[in-house]
Tab-separated table of C-alpha atoms in Angstrom:
chain	number	residue	atom	x	y	z
A	1	UNK	CA	-31.233	24.284	-29.434
A	2	UNK	CA	-30.014	23.741	-25.864
A	3	UNK	CA	-32.593	24.836	-23.319
A	4	UNK	CA	-31.904	27.200	-20.482
A	5	UNK	CA	-31.495	25.161	-17.294
A	6	UNK	CA	-32.029	26.055	-13.681
A	7	UNK	CA	-29.842	23.904	-11.428
A	8	UNK	CA	-30.678	23.634	-7.739
A	9	UNK	CA	-28.080	21.943	-5.526
A	10	UNK	CA	-24.365	22.076	-6.328
A	11	UNK	CA	-22.895	19.764	-3.728
A	12	UNK	CA	-20.725	16.691	-4.126
A	13	UNK	CA	-22.839	15.317	-6.968
A	14	UNK	CA	-24.533	18.411	-8.279
A	15	UNK	CA	-21.486	20.519	-9.053
A	16	UNK	CA	-19.785	18.089	-11.494
A	17	UNK	CA	-23.130	17.408	-13.121
A	18	UNK	CA	-23.669	21.121	-13.663
A	19	UNK	CA	-20.164	21.395	-15.050
A	20	UNK	CA	-20.953	18.726	-17.637
A	21	UNK	CA	-24.070	20.644	-18.736
A	22	UNK	CA	-22.012	23.813	-19.167
A	23	UNK	CA	-19.341	21.932	-21.128
A	24	UNK	CA	-22.107	20.698	-23.499
A	25	UNK	CA	-23.147	24.305	-24.210
A	26	UNK	CA	-26.255	24.625	-22.067
A	27	UNK	CA	-27.068	28.007	-20.561
A	28	UNK	CA	-27.327	27.366	-16.833
A	29	UNK	CA	-28.213	29.313	-13.704
A	30	UNK	CA	-27.166	27.598	-10.489
A	31	UNK	CA	-28.280	27.952	-6.897
A	32	UNK	CA	-27.105	26.319	-3.712
A	33	UNK	CA	-28.183	26.936	-0.133
A	34	UNK	CA	-24.506	27.515	0.779
A	35	UNK	CA	-23.649	30.091	-1.877
A	36	UNK	CA	-19.900	29.419	-1.842
A	37	UNK	CA	-20.468	25.898	-3.272
A	38	UNK	CA	-22.044	27.376	-6.407
A	39	UNK	CA	-19.491	30.123	-7.063
A	40	UNK	CA	-16.864	27.911	-8.784
A	41	UNK	CA	-19.373	27.262	-11.590
A	42	UNK	CA	-18.983	30.878	-12.688
A	43	UNK	CA	-15.598	29.904	-14.156
A	44	UNK	CA	-17.422	27.443	-16.416
A	45	UNK	CA	-19.957	30.014	-17.637
A	46	UNK	CA	-22.837	29.596	-15.192
A	47	UNK	CA	-24.893	32.402	-13.789
A	48	UNK	CA	-25.185	32.198	-10.014
A	49	UNK	CA	-28.574	32.901	-8.447
A	50	UNK	CA	-29.119	34.151	-4.940
A	51	UNK	CA	-32.481	32.369	-4.636
A	52	UNK	CA	-34.080	29.263	-6.155
A	53	UNK	CA	-36.744	31.492	-7.729
A	54	UNK	CA	-34.044	33.421	-9.590
A	55	UNK	CA	-32.427	30.177	-10.742
A	56	UNK	CA	-35.588	28.807	-12.427
A	57	UNK	CA	-36.722	32.074	-14.025
A	58	UNK	CA	-36.977	31.509	-17.758
A	59	UNK	CA	-35.734	27.921	-17.533
A	60	UNK	CA	-37.299	25.250	-19.719
A	61	UNK	CA	-35.721	22.486	-17.632
A	62	UNK	CA	-34.976	22.511	-13.905
A	63	UNK	CA	-32.541	19.996	-12.380
A	64	UNK	CA	-32.711	19.540	-8.630
A	65	UNK	CA	-30.450	17.382	-6.507
A	66	UNK	CA	-30.825	17.940	-2.781
A	67	UNK	CA	-30.230	15.776	0.266
A	68	UNK	CA	-33.731	14.589	1.177
A	69	UNK	CA	-37.485	14.995	0.823
A	70	UNK	CA	-37.683	17.804	3.355
A	71	UNK	CA	-35.259	19.910	1.337
A	72	UNK	CA	-37.269	19.224	-1.833
A	73	UNK	CA	-40.428	20.345	-0.038
A	74	UNK	CA	-38.813	23.568	1.179
A	75	UNK	CA	-37.314	24.508	-2.178
A	76	UNK	CA	-39.496	23.045	-4.926
A	77	UNK	CA	-42.857	23.646	-3.313
A	78	UNK	CA	-42.394	27.101	-1.838
A	79	UNK	CA	-45.395	29.181	-3.054
A	80	UNK	CA	-43.194	31.589	-4.999
A	81	UNK	CA	-41.472	28.674	-6.727
A	82	UNK	CA	-44.759	27.216	-7.951
A	83	UNK	CA	-45.552	30.608	-9.421
A	84	UNK	CA	-42.082	30.891	-11.036
A	85	UNK	CA	-42.211	27.506	-12.795
A	86	UNK	CA	-43.837	28.153	-16.166
A	87	UNK	CA	-46.342	25.632	-17.538
A	88	UNK	CA	-44.495	23.110	-19.671
A	89	UNK	CA	-41.296	23.234	-17.609
A	90	UNK	CA	-39.672	19.843	-17.023
A	91	UNK	CA	-38.381	19.278	-13.515
A	92	UNK	CA	-35.734	16.546	-13.301
A	93	UNK	CA	-35.480	15.499	-9.686
A	94	UNK	CA	-32.178	13.645	-9.242
A	95	UNK	CA	-32.643	13.270	-5.469
A	96	UNK	CA	-33.176	9.794	-3.991
A	97	UNK	CA	-36.642	9.848	-2.432
A	98	UNK	CA	-39.313	7.447	-1.206
A	99	UNK	CA	-41.392	6.453	-4.300
A	100	UNK	CA	-44.526	7.785	-2.595
A	101	UNK	CA	-42.925	11.206	-2.330
A	102	UNK	CA	-42.001	11.135	-6.021
A	103	UNK	CA	-45.564	10.279	-7.022
A	104	UNK	CA	-46.904	13.090	-4.845
A	105	UNK	CA	-44.430	15.574	-6.290
A	106	UNK	CA	-45.456	14.615	-9.836
A	107	UNK	CA	-49.149	15.104	-9.046
A	108	UNK	CA	-48.653	18.453	-7.354
A	109	UNK	CA	-46.586	19.846	-10.225
A	110	UNK	CA	-48.924	18.432	-12.870
A	111	UNK	CA	-51.702	20.520	-11.308
A	112	UNK	CA	-49.658	23.555	-12.348
A	113	UNK	CA	-48.899	22.213	-15.825
A	114	UNK	CA	-45.323	21.290	-14.909
A	115	UNK	CA	-43.771	17.914	-15.795
A	116	UNK	CA	-41.851	15.964	-13.154
A	117	UNK	CA	-39.318	13.199	-13.695
A	118	UNK	CA	-37.986	11.235	-10.747
A	119	UNK	CA	-34.442	10.451	-11.892
A	120	UNK	CA	-32.222	9.132	-9.094
A	121	UNK	CA	-28.670	8.214	-10.086
A	122	UNK	CA	-26.109	5.581	-9.234
A	123	UNK	CA	-22.357	5.829	-9.696
A	124	UNK	CA	-21.307	8.304	-7.021
A	125	UNK	CA	-19.080	11.377	-7.438
A	126	UNK	CA	-16.709	9.596	-9.904
A	127	UNK	CA	-19.647	8.839	-12.205
A	128	UNK	CA	-20.850	12.451	-11.908
A	129	UNK	CA	-17.429	13.746	-12.940
A	130	UNK	CA	-17.034	11.288	-15.806
A	131	UNK	CA	-20.609	11.400	-17.060
A	132	UNK	CA	-21.117	7.651	-16.568
A	133	UNK	CA	-23.980	7.649	-14.059
A	134	UNK	CA	-26.794	5.141	-14.294
A	135	UNK	CA	-30.020	7.197	-14.310
A	136	UNK	CA	-33.374	5.536	-13.551
A	137	UNK	CA	-36.261	7.682	-14.751
A	138	UNK	CA	-39.942	7.646	-13.899
A	139	UNK	CA	-42.552	10.019	-15.363
A	140	UNK	CA	-44.219	10.840	-18.648
A	141	UNK	CA	-42.480	9.587	-21.770
A	142	UNK	CA	-42.706	12.873	-23.663
A	143	UNK	CA	-41.084	14.730	-20.775
A	144	UNK	CA	-38.312	12.078	-20.662
A	145	UNK	CA	-37.660	12.491	-24.405
A	146	UNK	CA	-37.428	16.247	-24.028
A	147	UNK	CA	-35.003	15.846	-21.128
A	148	UNK	CA	-32.723	13.405	-22.925
A	149	UNK	CA	-30.138	16.010	-24.080
A	150	UNK	CA	-29.718	16.977	-20.401
A	151	UNK	CA	-29.755	13.497	-18.958
A	152	UNK	CA	-27.300	12.328	-21.570
A	153	UNK	CA	-24.710	14.706	-20.140
A	154	UNK	CA	-24.817	12.797	-16.860
A	155	UNK	CA	-24.676	9.236	-18.166
A	156	UNK	CA	-27.064	6.535	-19.419
A	157	UNK	CA	-30.736	7.297	-18.736
A	158	UNK	CA	-33.426	4.615	-19.010
A	159	UNK	CA	-37.146	5.360	-18.713
A	160	UNK	CA	-38.591	2.628	-16.455
A	161	UNK	CA	-42.221	3.624	-16.015
A	162	UNK	CA	-44.618	6.197	-14.521
A	163	UNK	CA	-43.854	8.559	-11.662
A	164	UNK	CA	-42.132	6.804	-8.769
A	165	UNK	CA	-40.678	4.041	-10.930
A	166	UNK	CA	-37.237	5.615	-11.022
A	167	UNK	CA	-37.134	5.664	-7.251
A	168	UNK	CA	-38.257	2.025	-6.973
A	169	UNK	CA	-35.507	1.050	-9.421
A	170	UNK	CA	-32.969	2.960	-7.316
A	171	UNK	CA	-34.069	1.022	-4.262
A	172	UNK	CA	-33.392	-2.188	-6.189
A	173	UNK	CA	-29.949	-0.847	-6.998
A	174	UNK	CA	-29.312	-0.184	-3.331
A	175	UNK	CA	-30.414	-3.703	-2.359
A	176	UNK	CA	-27.900	-5.137	-4.819
A	177	UNK	CA	-25.150	-2.765	-3.729
A	178	UNK	CA	-25.764	-3.429	-0.037
A	179	UNK	CA	-25.471	-7.167	-0.561
A	180	UNK	CA	-22.329	-6.703	-2.649
A	181	UNK	CA	-20.691	-4.475	-0.039
A	182	UNK	CA	-21.286	-7.077	2.661
A	183	UNK	CA	-20.081	-9.915	0.437
A	184	UNK	CA	-16.915	-8.100	-0.600
A	185	UNK	CA	-16.107	-7.272	3.035
A	186	UNK	CA	-16.628	-10.938	4.015
A	187	UNK	CA	-14.390	-12.166	1.202
A	188	UNK	CA	-11.662	-9.698	2.148
A	189	UNK	CA	-11.932	-10.835	5.765
A	190	UNK	CA	-11.528	-14.449	4.644
A	191	UNK	CA	-8.436	-13.557	2.605
A	192	UNK	CA	-6.929	-11.439	5.378
A	193	UNK	CA	-7.303	-14.091	8.110
A	194	UNK	CA	-6.206	-17.170	6.146
A	195	UNK	CA	-2.790	-16.116	4.944
A	196	UNK	CA	-3.769	-15.005	1.425
A	197	UNK	CA	-2.384	-11.735	0.051
A	198	UNK	CA	-5.595	-9.718	0.222
A	199	UNK	CA	-4.737	-7.200	-2.525
A	200	UNK	CA	-3.620	-9.943	-4.903
A	201	UNK	CA	-6.661	-12.078	-4.187
A	202	UNK	CA	-8.984	-9.140	-4.879
A	203	UNK	CA	-7.181	-8.479	-8.153
A	204	UNK	CA	-7.453	-12.156	-9.097
A	205	UNK	CA	-11.240	-11.842	-9.066
A	206	UNK	CA	-11.256	-9.098	-11.719
A	207	UNK	CA	-12.932	-10.289	-14.927
A	208	UNK	CA	-14.697	-13.221	-13.287
A	209	UNK	CA	-18.308	-13.545	-12.146
A	210	UNK	CA	-17.454	-11.907	-8.790
A	211	UNK	CA	-16.087	-8.793	-10.458
A	212	UNK	CA	-17.950	-5.519	-9.857
A	213	UNK	CA	-17.425	-1.822	-9.230
A	214	UNK	CA	-18.057	-2.569	-5.565
A	215	UNK	CA	-15.151	-5.062	-5.560
A	216	UNK	CA	-12.850	-2.715	-7.454
A	217	UNK	CA	-13.662	0.613	-5.840
A	218	UNK	CA	-15.032	-0.132	-2.391
A	219	UNK	CA	-12.883	-3.248	-1.959
A	220	UNK	CA	-9.825	-1.075	-2.340
A	221	UNK	CA	-11.222	1.444	0.128
A	222	UNK	CA	-11.854	-1.360	2.627
A	223	UNK	CA	-8.307	-2.643	2.377
A	224	UNK	CA	-6.835	0.843	2.655
A	225	UNK	CA	-9.394	1.827	5.358
A	226	UNK	CA	-10.467	4.933	3.458
A	227	UNK	CA	-13.862	5.663	4.934
A	228	UNK	CA	-14.211	9.367	4.213
A	229	UNK	CA	-17.553	9.791	2.504
A	230	UNK	CA	-18.219	9.502	-1.152
A	231	UNK	CA	-21.637	8.018	-0.346
A	232	UNK	CA	-22.794	8.336	3.284
A	233	UNK	CA	-24.044	5.357	5.267
A	234	UNK	CA	-26.967	7.465	6.546
A	235	UNK	CA	-28.121	8.146	2.999
A	236	UNK	CA	-27.742	4.490	1.956
A	237	UNK	CA	-29.678	3.416	5.061
A	238	UNK	CA	-32.464	5.852	4.199
A	239	UNK	CA	-32.939	4.032	0.866
A	240	UNK	CA	-32.841	0.580	2.468
A	241	UNK	CA	-35.479	1.766	4.955
A	242	UNK	CA	-37.664	2.879	2.062
A	243	UNK	CA	-37.232	-0.522	0.380
A	244	UNK	CA	-38.244	-2.219	3.637
A	245	UNK	CA	-41.341	-0.030	3.817
A	246	UNK	CA	-42.405	-1.026	0.317
A	247	UNK	CA	-41.687	-4.715	0.982
A	248	UNK	CA	-43.770	-4.702	4.179
A	249	UNK	CA	-46.639	-2.909	2.463
A	250	UNK	CA	-46.684	-5.392	-0.404
A	251	UNK	CA	-46.097	-8.478	1.730
A	252	UNK	CA	-42.648	-9.238	0.306
A	253	UNK	CA	-39.880	-11.179	2.062
A	254	UNK	CA	-36.509	-9.713	1.065
A	255	UNK	CA	-34.064	-11.474	3.415
A	256	UNK	CA	-30.839	-10.192	1.890
A	257	UNK	CA	-32.047	-6.602	1.956
A	258	UNK	CA	-33.167	-7.100	5.568
A	259	UNK	CA	-29.747	-8.412	6.547
A	260	UNK	CA	-27.749	-5.593	4.954
A	261	UNK	CA	-30.183	-3.022	6.309
A	262	UNK	CA	-29.567	-4.332	9.803
A	263	UNK	CA	-25.796	-4.155	9.283
A	264	UNK	CA	-25.896	-0.584	8.035
A	265	UNK	CA	-28.313	0.258	10.834
A	266	UNK	CA	-25.814	-1.018	13.390
A	267	UNK	CA	-23.034	1.071	11.812
A	268	UNK	CA	-25.268	4.151	12.013
A	269	UNK	CA	-26.058	3.434	15.663
A	270	UNK	CA	-22.331	3.080	16.382
A	271	UNK	CA	-21.661	6.597	15.064
A	272	UNK	CA	-20.618	5.832	11.476
A	273	UNK	CA	-23.607	7.429	9.725
A	274	UNK	CA	-21.345	10.030	8.130
A	275	UNK	CA	-18.780	7.457	6.939
A	276	UNK	CA	-18.537	6.031	3.436
A	277	UNK	CA	-20.523	2.867	2.671
A	278	UNK	CA	-17.179	1.020	2.417
A	279	UNK	CA	-17.238	1.159	6.210
A	280	UNK	CA	-19.322	-1.998	5.963
A	281	UNK	CA	-15.874	-3.529	6.533
A	282	UNK	CA	-16.059	-2.289	10.120
A	283	UNK	CA	-19.270	-4.211	10.750
A	284	UNK	CA	-17.738	-7.419	9.420
A	285	UNK	CA	-14.740	-6.791	11.682
A	286	UNK	CA	-17.035	-6.275	14.665
A	287	UNK	CA	-18.730	-9.599	13.959
A	288	UNK	CA	-15.283	-11.220	13.905
A	289	UNK	CA	-14.219	-9.916	17.285
A	290	UNK	CA	-12.180	-7.082	15.876
A	291	UNK	CA	-10.022	-9.077	13.481
A	292	UNK	CA	-9.090	-6.674	10.695
A	293	UNK	CA	-9.386	-6.629	6.964
A	294	UNK	CA	-6.126	-5.683	5.317
A	295	UNK	CA	-2.625	-6.811	4.453
A	296	UNK	CA	-0.903	-9.185	6.836
A	297	UNK	CA	1.662	-7.442	9.034
A	298	UNK	CA	5.170	-7.374	7.612
A	299	UNK	CA	7.135	-9.948	9.677
A	300	UNK	CA	10.262	-7.845	9.158
A	301	UNK	CA	8.639	-4.755	10.676
A	302	UNK	CA	10.296	-3.735	13.884
A	303	UNK	CA	13.130	-6.199	13.524
């Protein structure tokens, strides 16, 4: 039988994920700090809670997807919340956190008999809507198996190890994505400034070794200069900072991660922290004295 689910956080990612759970027949009570963002879920059959405590009451599984560790601390570890979570409850934390924070969360909840899975996701809002997210899960295997019917509504979930492992795997994903974003922007700059039809050249790469979701989705955004956020630069930079912290602590040299972290850091300093990660194109343009990525001007324009 589907378990009752408490769902905390119904923002850009959380709302479509909650909708998928409701479509699969799960009974769900949702809460969001800004109440209006949770109300549309009523049309899909959700109960709307006025407090997090109300949302988790009677829930066998609690999904939580908030912006950062401070929000998790405020919501998940409020004294009344710890009392409301029944022993045996599985908490699926879909927030991207520092691995140390995930390990600490797991230990604190385990002291109350509550299971904790760190389960960050990759795939952005489109993946949340389509149910095609990559989900990297750390925690106890038996809790992961119990959570599979829920995680399966979001996408493909892989258990990668003990608590904190999901977050470390997500950091690896961000390192790869950061490098890909920079490389795609550089390739598009090369096409744009050497007389090649940039849209056609990008399309020509589809199906080859250079193909990727970054090339297809973010490459298009770069060409069209669509930098409204799907995934914020500030959030991406937070993950790259966490990866840098782990690398320094373990004596690792990760030069590509260091380079992309510096580039995203510069964008954040320049006021683009709220922009989409495709705004990496702007950093490549800055390094090329303002020459732009995009189609060559139409020579007939203005004639």
